[in-house]
């Protein structure tokens, strides 16, 4: 049995969506970040960095943090969400890495400086607005030539990117003027497992 420790956040939604898509059995534990539960001694034993999501698997003894690693574990456990085609498989892994190294960190900083920072630093806000738009352009360009990030097949690369495009919309970071990205987002958002995943442990709310 997989135990998932998570909260309503873009990284958390990646794990809930992937688990809902695959149908793997799991139990969800709500780690309420606003109440500091991610800094509790028990949680830090699972992830010393104090971030969600985390999974444990009693059948393998595995404990994992970092959302990309968790997505890859769910792929191996379920034999789903990664193309069998050699070329598309590597496209999926490439875009997952792009998400982990560029999209997620940049969007996270954009949210922080524009919404949550107590002192609004306009140079930082302007910088991350531009970097976010640069990411939108890269994603839009890829999706102008492919139905999904891997190519013809839905994968963990789409789940990872959607975690943040979902939050971007909630935060008002609009990307409607990137038509391929916008159409892709709407298509992913309509999937039944995605609708379930973004409601767990509870829907995210705006700033």
JSON list of C-alpha atoms in Angstrom, two decimals:
[
{"chain": "A", "resi": 1, "resn": "UNK", "atom": "CA", "xyz": [0.00, 0.00, 0.00]},
{"chain": "A", "resi": 2, "resn": "UNK", "atom": "CA", "xyz": [1.26, 3.46, -0.91]},
{"chain": "A", "resi": 3, "resn": "UNK", "atom": "CA", "xyz": [0.90, 6.19, 1.71]},
{"chain": "A", "resi": 4, "resn": "UNK", "atom": "CA", "xyz": [0.89, 9.72, 0.26]},
{"chain": "A", "resi": 5, "resn": "UNK", "atom": "CA", "xyz": [1.65, 12.73, 2.45]},
{"chain": "A", "resi": 6, "resn": "UNK", "atom": "CA", "xyz": [0.57, 15.87, 0.67]},
{"chain": "A", "resi": 7, "resn": "UNK", "atom": "CA", "xyz": [-1.22, 19.22, 0.65]},
{"chain": "A", "resi": 8, "resn": "UNK", "atom": "CA", "xyz": [-3.11, 21.30, -1.93]},
{"chain": "A", "resi": 9, "resn": "UNK", "atom": "CA", "xyz": [-0.20, 22.58, -3.99]},
{"chain": "A", "resi": 10, "resn": "UNK", "atom": "CA", "xyz": [1.13, 22.16, -7.54]},
{"chain": "A", "resi": 11, "resn": "UNK", "atom": "CA", "xyz": [3.66, 19.56, -6.44]},
{"chain": "A", "resi": 12, "resn": "UNK", "atom": "CA", "xyz": [1.10, 17.71, -4.36]},
{"chain": "A", "resi": 13, "resn": "UNK", "atom": "CA", "xyz": [-1.39, 17.62, -7.23]},
{"chain": "A", "resi": 14, "resn": "UNK", "atom": "CA", "xyz": [1.16, 15.88, -9.45]},
{"chain": "A", "resi": 15, "resn": "UNK", "atom": "CA", "xyz": [1.15, 12.90, -7.09]},
{"chain": "A", "resi": 16, "resn": "UNK", "atom": "CA", "xyz": [-2.63, 12.75, -6.56]},
{"chain": "A", "resi": 17, "resn": "UNK", "atom": "CA", "xyz": [-3.32, 13.06, -10.29]},
{"chain": "A", "resi": 18, "resn": "UNK", "atom": "CA", "xyz": [-0.83, 10.31, -11.18]},
{"chain": "A", "resi": 19, "resn": "UNK", "atom": "CA", "xyz": [-2.20, 7.97, -8.51]},
{"chain": "A", "resi": 20, "resn": "UNK", "atom": "CA", "xyz": [-5.77, 8.64, -9.63]},
{"chain": "A", "resi": 21, "resn": "UNK", "atom": "CA", "xyz": [-4.82, 8.08, -13.28]},
{"chain": "A", "resi": 22, "resn": "UNK", "atom": "CA", "xyz": [-3.16, 4.72, -12.60]},
{"chain": "A", "resi": 23, "resn": "UNK", "atom": "CA", "xyz": [-5.65, 3.36, -10.09]},
{"chain": "A", "resi": 24, "resn": "UNK", "atom": "CA", "xyz": [-2.94, 2.30, -7.66]},
{"chain": "A", "resi": 25, "resn": "UNK", "atom": "CA", "xyz": [-4.18, 1.77, -4.12]},
{"chain": "A", "resi": 26, "resn": "UNK", "atom": "CA", "xyz": [-3.08, 4.55, -1.79]},
{"chain": "A", "resi": 27, "resn": "UNK", "atom": "CA", "xyz": [-3.96, 6.29, 1.42]},
{"chain": "A", "resi": 28, "resn": "UNK", "atom": "CA", "xyz": [-3.79, 10.08, 1.57]},
{"chain": "A", "resi": 29, "resn": "UNK", "atom": "CA", "xyz": [-2.52, 11.93, 4.64]},
{"chain": "A", "resi": 30, "resn": "UNK", "atom": "CA", "xyz": [-3.18, 15.67, 4.62]},
{"chain": "A", "resi": 31, "resn": "UNK", "atom": "CA", "xyz": [-0.06, 17.57, 5.71]},
{"chain": "A", "resi": 32, "resn": "UNK", "atom": "CA", "xyz": [-1.36, 21.06, 6.41]},
{"chain": "A", "resi": 33, "resn": "UNK", "atom": "CA", "xyz": [1.50, 23.38, 5.53]},
{"chain": "A", "resi": 34, "resn": "UNK", "atom": "CA", "xyz": [-0.22, 26.51, 6.84]},
{"chain": "A", "resi": 35, "resn": "UNK", "atom": "CA", "xyz": [-0.30, 24.88, 10.26]},
{"chain": "A", "resi": 36, "resn": "UNK", "atom": "CA", "xyz": [3.38, 23.92, 10.09]},
{"chain": "A", "resi": 37, "resn": "UNK", "atom": "CA", "xyz": [2.79, 20.15, 9.92]},
{"chain": "A", "resi": 38, "resn": "UNK", "atom": "CA", "xyz": [5.55, 19.83, 7.30]},
{"chain": "A", "resi": 39, "resn": "UNK", "atom": "CA", "xyz": [8.03, 20.85, 10.02]},
{"chain": "A", "resi": 40, "resn": "UNK", "atom": "CA", "xyz": [6.93, 18.27, 12.55]},
{"chain": "A", "resi": 41, "resn": "UNK", "atom": "CA", "xyz": [9.50, 15.75, 13.75]},
{"chain": "A", "resi": 42, "resn": "UNK", "atom": "CA", "xyz": [7.50, 12.84, 12.30]},
{"chain": "A", "resi": 43, "resn": "UNK", "atom": "CA", "xyz": [7.29, 14.42, 8.86]},
{"chain": "A", "resi": 44, "resn": "UNK", "atom": "CA", "xyz": [10.96, 15.41, 8.83]},
{"chain": "A", "resi": 45, "resn": "UNK", "atom": "CA", "xyz": [11.83, 11.74, 9.32]},
{"chain": "A", "resi": 46, "resn": "UNK", "atom": "CA", "xyz": [10.21, 11.15, 5.92]},
{"chain": "A", "resi": 47, "resn": "UNK", "atom": "CA", "xyz": [11.66, 14.22, 4.21]},
{"chain": "A", "resi": 48, "resn": "UNK", "atom": "CA", "xyz": [14.41, 16.13, 6.00]},
{"chain": "A", "resi": 49, "resn": "UNK", "atom": "CA", "xyz": [13.80, 19.06, 3.64]},
{"chain": "A", "resi": 50, "resn": "UNK", "atom": "CA", "xyz": [10.29, 19.42, 5.00]},
{"chain": "A", "resi": 51, "resn": "UNK", "atom": "CA", "xyz": [8.46, 19.55, 1.67]},
{"chain": "A", "resi": 52, "resn": "UNK", "atom": "CA", "xyz": [5.50, 17.71, 0.23]},
{"chain": "A", "resi": 53, "resn": "UNK", "atom": "CA", "xyz": [4.73, 15.35, -1.40]},
{"chain": "A", "resi": 54, "resn": "UNK", "atom": "CA", "xyz": [6.22, 12.23, 0.15]},
{"chain": "A", "resi": 55, "resn": "UNK", "atom": "CA", "xyz": [5.25, 8.62, -0.47]},
{"chain": "A", "resi": 56, "resn": "UNK", "atom": "CA", "xyz": [6.01, 5.45, 1.43]},
{"chain": "A", "resi": 57, "resn": "UNK", "atom": "CA", "xyz": [5.34, 1.98, 0.05]},
{"chain": "A", "resi": 58, "resn": "UNK", "atom": "CA", "xyz": [4.99, -0.83, 2.57]},
{"chain": "A", "resi": 59, "resn": "UNK", "atom": "CA", "xyz": [5.36, -3.48, -0.15]},
{"chain": "A", "resi": 60, "resn": "UNK", "atom": "CA", "xyz": [8.82, -2.30, -1.20]},
{"chain": "A", "resi": 61, "resn": "UNK", "atom": "CA", "xyz": [10.05, -0.36, 1.83]},
{"chain": "A", "resi": 62, "resn": "UNK", "atom": "CA", "xyz": [10.58, 2.70, -0.35]},
{"chain": "A", "resi": 63, "resn": "UNK", "atom": "CA", "xyz": [10.29, 6.24, 1.03]},
{"chain": "A", "resi": 64, "resn": "UNK", "atom": "CA", "xyz": [10.47, 9.00, -1.60]},
{"chain": "A", "resi": 65, "resn": "UNK", "atom": "CA", "xyz": [10.28, 12.76, -1.72]},
{"chain": "A", "resi": 66, "resn": "UNK", "atom": "CA", "xyz": [10.59, 15.11, -4.75]},
{"chain": "A", "resi": 67, "resn": "UNK", "atom": "CA", "xyz": [7.58, 15.08, -7.05]},
{"chain": "A", "resi": 68, "resn": "UNK", "atom": "CA", "xyz": [9.47, 14.02, -10.20]},
{"chain": "A", "resi": 69, "resn": "UNK", "atom": "CA", "xyz": [10.93, 11.00, -8.41]},
{"chain": "A", "resi": 70, "resn": "UNK", "atom": "CA", "xyz": [7.46, 10.12, -7.13]},
{"chain": "A", "resi": 71, "resn": "UNK", "atom": "CA", "xyz": [6.04, 10.35, -10.66]},
{"chain": "A", "resi": 72, "resn": "UNK", "atom": "CA", "xyz": [8.74, 8.02, -11.95]},
{"chain": "A", "resi": 73, "resn": "UNK", "atom": "CA", "xyz": [8.06, 5.58, -9.12]},
{"chain": "A", "resi": 74, "resn": "UNK", "atom": "CA", "xyz": [4.34, 5.55, -9.96]},
{"chain": "A", "resi": 75, "resn": "UNK", "atom": "CA", "xyz": [5.28, 4.84, -13.59]},
{"chain": "A", "resi": 76, "resn": "UNK", "atom": "CA", "xyz": [7.41, 1.86, -12.60]},
{"chain": "A", "resi": 77, "resn": "UNK", "atom": "CA", "xyz": [4.86, 0.58, -10.11]},
{"chain": "A", "resi": 78, "resn": "UNK", "atom": "CA", "xyz": [1.92, 0.81, -12.53]},
{"chain": "A", "resi": 79, "resn": "UNK", "atom": "CA", "xyz": [3.59, 0.41, -15.94]},
{"chain": "A", "resi": 80, "resn": "UNK", "atom": "CA", "xyz": [1.53, 3.41, -17.07]},
{"chain": "A", "resi": 81, "resn": "UNK", "atom": "CA", "xyz": [1.99, 7.10, -17.96]},
{"chain": "A", "resi": 82, "resn": "UNK", "atom": "CA", "xyz": [5.26, 6.72, -19.88]},
{"chain": "A", "resi": 83, "resn": "UNK", "atom": "CA", "xyz": [5.23, 5.85, -23.61]},
{"chain": "A", "resi": 84, "resn": "UNK", "atom": "CA", "xyz": [6.60, 2.53, -24.79]},
{"chain": "A", "resi": 85, "resn": "UNK", "atom": "CA", "xyz": [7.95, 4.19, -27.93]},
{"chain": "A", "resi": 86, "resn": "UNK", "atom": "CA", "xyz": [11.67, 4.84, -27.40]},
{"chain": "A", "resi": 87, "resn": "UNK", "atom": "CA", "xyz": [11.52, 8.32, -28.92]},
{"chain": "A", "resi": 88, "resn": "UNK", "atom": "CA", "xyz": [8.38, 9.43, -27.09]},
{"chain": "A", "resi": 89, "resn": "UNK", "atom": "CA", "xyz": [9.61, 7.97, -23.82]},
{"chain": "A", "resi": 90, "resn": "UNK", "atom": "CA", "xyz": [12.68, 10.18, -23.97]},
{"chain": "A", "resi": 91, "resn": "UNK", "atom": "CA", "xyz": [10.63, 13.18, -24.97]},
{"chain": "A", "resi": 92, "resn": "UNK", "atom": "CA", "xyz": [8.50, 12.63, -21.86]},
{"chain": "A", "resi": 93, "resn": "UNK", "atom": "CA", "xyz": [11.58, 12.35, -19.65]},
{"chain": "A", "resi": 94, "resn": "UNK", "atom": "CA", "xyz": [13.14, 15.44, -21.24]},
{"chain": "A", "resi": 95, "resn": "UNK", "atom": "CA", "xyz": [10.03, 17.56, -20.61]},
{"chain": "A", "resi": 96, "resn": "UNK", "atom": "CA", "xyz": [9.73, 16.20, -17.08]},
{"chain": "A", "resi": 97, "resn": "UNK", "atom": "CA", "xyz": [13.30, 17.40, -16.46]},
{"chain": "A", "resi": 98, "resn": "UNK", "atom": "CA", "xyz": [12.53, 20.76, -18.07]},
{"chain": "A", "resi": 99, "resn": "UNK", "atom": "CA", "xyz": [9.60, 21.09, -15.70]},
{"chain": "A", "resi": 100, "resn": "UNK", "atom": "CA", "xyz": [11.70, 20.17, -12.66]},
{"chain": "A", "resi": 101, "resn": "UNK", "atom": "CA", "xyz": [14.66, 22.41, -13.46]},
{"chain": "A", "resi": 102, "resn": "UNK", "atom": "CA", "xyz": [12.94, 25.40, -15.07]},
{"chain": "A", "resi": 103, "resn": "UNK", "atom": "CA", "xyz": [9.15, 25.58, -15.06]},
{"chain": "A", "resi": 104, "resn": "UNK", "atom": "CA", "xyz": [8.46, 24.65, -11.44]},
{"chain": "A", "resi": 105, "resn": "UNK", "atom": "CA", "xyz": [11.19, 26.80, -9.84]},
{"chain": "A", "resi": 106, "resn": "UNK", "atom": "CA", "xyz": [10.40, 29.84, -12.00]},
{"chain": "A", "resi": 107, "resn": "UNK", "atom": "CA", "xyz": [6.65, 29.65, -11.44]},
{"chain": "A", "resi": 108, "resn": "UNK", "atom": "CA", "xyz": [7.25, 29.17, -7.72]},
{"chain": "A", "resi": 109, "resn": "UNK", "atom": "CA", "xyz": [9.37, 32.31, -7.52]},
{"chain": "A", "resi": 110, "resn": "UNK", "atom": "CA", "xyz": [6.81, 34.23, -9.58]},
{"chain": "A", "resi": 111, "resn": "UNK", "atom": "CA", "xyz": [4.06, 33.28, -7.11]},
{"chain": "A", "resi": 112, "resn": "UNK", "atom": "CA", "xyz": [6.27, 34.22, -4.17]},
{"chain": "A", "resi": 113, "resn": "UNK", "atom": "CA", "xyz": [7.42, 37.64, -5.34]},
{"chain": "A", "resi": 114, "resn": "UNK", "atom": "CA", "xyz": [4.15, 38.79, -6.90]},
{"chain": "A", "resi": 115, "resn": "UNK", "atom": "CA", "xyz": [1.69, 37.40, -4.35]},
{"chain": "A", "resi": 116, "resn": "UNK", "atom": "CA", "xyz": [3.16, 36.21, -1.06]},
{"chain": "A", "resi": 117, "resn": "UNK", "atom": "CA", "xyz": [6.25, 38.36, -0.43]},
{"chain": "A", "resi": 118, "resn": "UNK", "atom": "CA", "xyz": [5.61, 40.86, 2.37]},
{"chain": "A", "resi": 119, "resn": "UNK", "atom": "CA", "xyz": [7.74, 43.45, 0.57]},
{"chain": "A", "resi": 120, "resn": "UNK", "atom": "CA", "xyz": [6.87, 43.78, -3.10]},
{"chain": "A", "resi": 121, "resn": "UNK", "atom": "CA", "xyz": [10.13, 44.13, -5.03]},
{"chain": "A", "resi": 122, "resn": "UNK", "atom": "CA", "xyz": [9.22, 45.36, -8.49]},
{"chain": "A", "resi": 123, "resn": "UNK", "atom": "CA", "xyz": [12.50, 44.28, -10.17]},
{"chain": "A", "resi": 124, "resn": "UNK", "atom": "CA", "xyz": [11.96, 40.71, -8.92]},
{"chain": "A", "resi": 125, "resn": "UNK", "atom": "CA", "xyz": [8.29, 40.75, -9.96]},
{"chain": "A", "resi": 126, "resn": "UNK", "atom": "CA", "xyz": [9.20, 42.02, -13.44]},
{"chain": "A", "resi": 127, "resn": "UNK", "atom": "CA", "xyz": [11.97, 39.44, -13.77]},
{"chain": "A", "resi": 128, "resn": "UNK", "atom": "CA", "xyz": [9.76, 36.48, -12.93]},
{"chain": "A", "resi": 129, "resn": "UNK", "atom": "CA", "xyz": [6.87, 37.74, -15.03]},
{"chain": "A", "resi": 130, "resn": "UNK", "atom": "CA", "xyz": [9.23, 37.72, -18.00]},
{"chain": "A", "resi": 131, "resn": "UNK", "atom": "CA", "xyz": [10.69, 34.31, -17.14]},
{"chain": "A", "resi": 132, "resn": "UNK", "atom": "CA", "xyz": [7.18, 32.86, -16.74]},
{"chain": "A", "resi": 133, "resn": "UNK", "atom": "CA", "xyz": [6.19, 34.22, -20.17]},
{"chain": "A", "resi": 134, "resn": "UNK", "atom": "CA", "xyz": [9.38, 32.72, -21.62]},
{"chain": "A", "resi": 135, "resn": "UNK", "atom": "CA", "xyz": [8.32, 29.33, -20.20]},
{"chain": "A", "resi": 136, "resn": "UNK", "atom": "CA", "xyz": [4.83, 29.75, -21.64]},
{"chain": "A", "resi": 137, "resn": "UNK", "atom": "CA", "xyz": [6.37, 30.40, -25.04]},
{"chain": "A", "resi": 138, "resn": "UNK", "atom": "CA", "xyz": [8.56, 27.29, -24.86]},
{"chain": "A", "resi": 139, "resn": "UNK", "atom": "CA", "xyz": [5.62, 25.10, -23.82]},
{"chain": "A", "resi": 140, "resn": "UNK", "atom": "CA", "xyz": [3.37, 26.64, -26.47]},
{"chain": "A", "resi": 141, "resn": "UNK", "atom": "CA", "xyz": [5.97, 25.98, -29.17]},
{"chain": "A", "resi": 142, "resn": "UNK", "atom": "CA", "xyz": [6.29, 22.33, -28.19]},
{"chain": "A", "resi": 143, "resn": "UNK", "atom": "CA", "xyz": [2.51, 21.87, -28.16]},
{"chain": "A", "resi": 144, "resn": "UNK", "atom": "CA", "xyz": [2.18, 23.49, -31.57]},
{"chain": "A", "resi": 145, "resn": "UNK", "atom": "CA", "xyz": [3.87, 20.35, -32.94]},
{"chain": "A", "resi": 146, "resn": "UNK", "atom": "CA", "xyz": [2.55, 17.66, -30.59]},
{"chain": "A", "resi": 147, "resn": "UNK", "atom": "CA", "xyz": [-0.67, 16.72, -28.85]},
{"chain": "A", "resi": 148, "resn": "UNK", "atom": "CA", "xyz": [1.16, 16.06, -25.57]},
{"chain": "A", "resi": 149, "resn": "UNK", "atom": "CA", "xyz": [4.68, 16.79, -24.34]},
{"chain": "A", "resi": 150, "resn": "UNK", "atom": "CA", "xyz": [5.87, 13.27, -25.19]},
{"chain": "A", "resi": 151, "resn": "UNK", "atom": "CA", "xyz": [4.22, 13.46, -28.61]},
{"chain": "A", "resi": 152, "resn": "UNK", "atom": "CA", "xyz": [1.05, 11.50, -29.24]},
{"chain": "A", "resi": 153, "resn": "UNK", "atom": "CA", "xyz": [0.69, 10.03, -25.73]},
{"chain": "A", "resi": 154, "resn": "UNK", "atom": "CA", "xyz": [-0.33, 11.53, -22.37]},
{"chain": "A", "resi": 155, "resn": "UNK", "atom": "CA", "xyz": [2.37, 11.04, -19.74]},
{"chain": "A", "resi": 156, "resn": "UNK", "atom": "CA", "xyz": [3.89, 12.17, -16.46]},
{"chain": "A", "resi": 157, "resn": "UNK", "atom": "CA", "xyz": [5.38, 15.13, -18.37]},
{"chain": "A", "resi": 158, "resn": "UNK", "atom": "CA", "xyz": [1.85, 16.46, -18.86]},
{"chain": "A", "resi": 159, "resn": "UNK", "atom": "CA", "xyz": [0.92, 15.79, -15.24]},
{"chain": "A", "resi": 160, "resn": "UNK", "atom": "CA", "xyz": [3.97, 17.66, -13.98]},
{"chain": "A", "resi": 161, "resn": "UNK", "atom": "CA", "xyz": [3.33, 20.69, -16.18]},
{"chain": "A", "resi": 162, "resn": "UNK", "atom": "CA", "xyz": [-0.37, 20.75, -15.40]},
{"chain": "A", "resi": 163, "resn": "UNK", "atom": "CA", "xyz": [0.28, 20.93, -11.66]},
{"chain": "A", "resi": 164, "resn": "UNK", "atom": "CA", "xyz": [1.73, 24.39, -12.22]},
{"chain": "A", "resi": 165, "resn": "UNK", "atom": "CA", "xyz": [-0.52, 25.63, -15.06]},
{"chain": "A", "resi": 166, "resn": "UNK", "atom": "CA", "xyz": [-3.47, 24.82, -12.80]},
{"chain": "A", "resi": 167, "resn": "UNK", "atom": "CA", "xyz": [-2.02, 26.96, -10.00]},
{"chain": "A", "resi": 168, "resn": "UNK", "atom": "CA", "xyz": [-1.00, 29.68, -12.48]},
{"chain": "A", "resi": 169, "resn": "UNK", "atom": "CA", "xyz": [-4.62, 30.09, -13.49]},
{"chain": "A", "resi": 170, "resn": "UNK", "atom": "CA", "xyz": [-5.77, 30.16, -9.86]},
{"chain": "A", "resi": 171, "resn": "UNK", "atom": "CA", "xyz": [-3.20, 32.90, -9.20]},
{"chain": "A", "resi": 172, "resn": "UNK", "atom": "CA", "xyz": [-4.29, 34.90, -12.24]},
{"chain": "A", "resi": 173, "resn": "UNK", "atom": "CA", "xyz": [-1.16, 34.26, -14.31]},
{"chain": "A", "resi": 174, "resn": "UNK", "atom": "CA", "xyz": [-3.08, 34.06, -17.56]},
{"chain": "A", "resi": 175, "resn": "UNK", "atom": "CA", "xyz": [-1.78, 32.21, -20.62]},
{"chain": "A", "resi": 176, "resn": "UNK", "atom": "CA", "xyz": [-4.84, 32.49, -22.89]},
{"chain": "A", "resi": 177, "resn": "UNK", "atom": "CA", "xyz": [-2.76, 34.24, -25.56]},
{"chain": "A", "resi": 178, "resn": "UNK", "atom": "CA", "xyz": [-0.68, 31.07, -25.96]},
{"chain": "A", "resi": 179, "resn": "UNK", "atom": "CA", "xyz": [-3.29, 29.05, -27.87]},
{"chain": "A", "resi": 180, "resn": "UNK", "atom": "CA", "xyz": [-1.62, 25.65, -28.00]},
{"chain": "A", "resi": 181, "resn": "UNK", "atom": "CA", "xyz": [-0.76, 25.73, -24.31]},
{"chain": "A", "resi": 182, "resn": "UNK", "atom": "CA", "xyz": [-4.25, 26.94, -23.43]},
{"chain": "A", "resi": 183, "resn": "UNK", "atom": "CA", "xyz": [-5.94, 24.21, -25.48]},
{"chain": "A", "resi": 184, "resn": "UNK", "atom": "CA", "xyz": [-3.67, 21.56, -23.95]},
{"chain": "A", "resi": 185, "resn": "UNK", "atom": "CA", "xyz": [-4.45, 22.81, -20.44]},
{"chain": "A", "resi": 186, "resn": "UNK", "atom": "CA", "xyz": [-8.20, 22.67, -21.04]},
{"chain": "A", "resi": 187, "resn": "UNK", "atom": "CA", "xyz": [-7.92, 19.14, -22.43]},
{"chain": "A", "resi": 188, "resn": "UNK", "atom": "CA", "xyz": [-5.92, 17.89, -19.43]},
{"chain": "A", "resi": 189, "resn": "UNK", "atom": "CA", "xyz": [-8.21, 19.71, -16.97]},
{"chain": "A", "resi": 190, "resn": "UNK", "atom": "CA", "xyz": [-11.22, 17.78, -18.31]},
{"chain": "A", "resi": 191, "resn": "UNK", "atom": "CA", "xyz": [-9.78, 14.34, -17.56]},
{"chain": "A", "resi": 192, "resn": "UNK", "atom": "CA", "xyz": [-11.76, 12.62, -14.77]},
{"chain": "A", "resi": 193, "resn": "UNK", "atom": "CA", "xyz": [-8.63, 11.56, -12.85]},
{"chain": "A", "resi": 194, "resn": "UNK", "atom": "CA", "xyz": [-7.28, 15.11, -13.04]},
{"chain": "A", "resi": 195, "resn": "UNK", "atom": "CA", "xyz": [-10.54, 16.51, -11.70]},
{"chain": "A", "resi": 196, "resn": "UNK", "atom": "CA", "xyz": [-10.28, 14.09, -8.78]},
{"chain": "A", "resi": 197, "resn": "UNK", "atom": "CA", "xyz": [-6.57, 14.75, -8.25]},
{"chain": "A", "resi": 198, "resn": "UNK", "atom": "CA", "xyz": [-6.86, 18.54, -7.94]},
{"chain": "A", "resi": 199, "resn": "UNK", "atom": "CA", "xyz": [-9.57, 18.15, -5.30]},
{"chain": "A", "resi": 200, "resn": "UNK", "atom": "CA", "xyz": [-7.26, 16.13, -3.01]},
{"chain": "A", "resi": 201, "resn": "UNK", "atom": "CA", "xyz": [-6.71, 16.67, -0.16]},
{"chain": "A", "resi": 202, "resn": "UNK", "atom": "CA", "xyz": [-8.77, 19.79, -0.91]},
{"chain": "A", "resi": 203, "resn": "UNK", "atom": "CA", "xyz": [-9.00, 22.26, -3.81]},
{"chain": "A", "resi": 204, "resn": "UNK", "atom": "CA", "xyz": [-6.41, 25.00, -3.98]},
{"chain": "A", "resi": 205, "resn": "UNK", "atom": "CA", "xyz": [-7.61, 28.56, -3.48]},
{"chain": "A", "resi": 206, "resn": "UNK", "atom": "CA", "xyz": [-6.36, 31.86, -4.83]},
{"chain": "A", "resi": 207, "resn": "UNK", "atom": "CA", "xyz": [-4.20, 34.37, -3.02]}
]
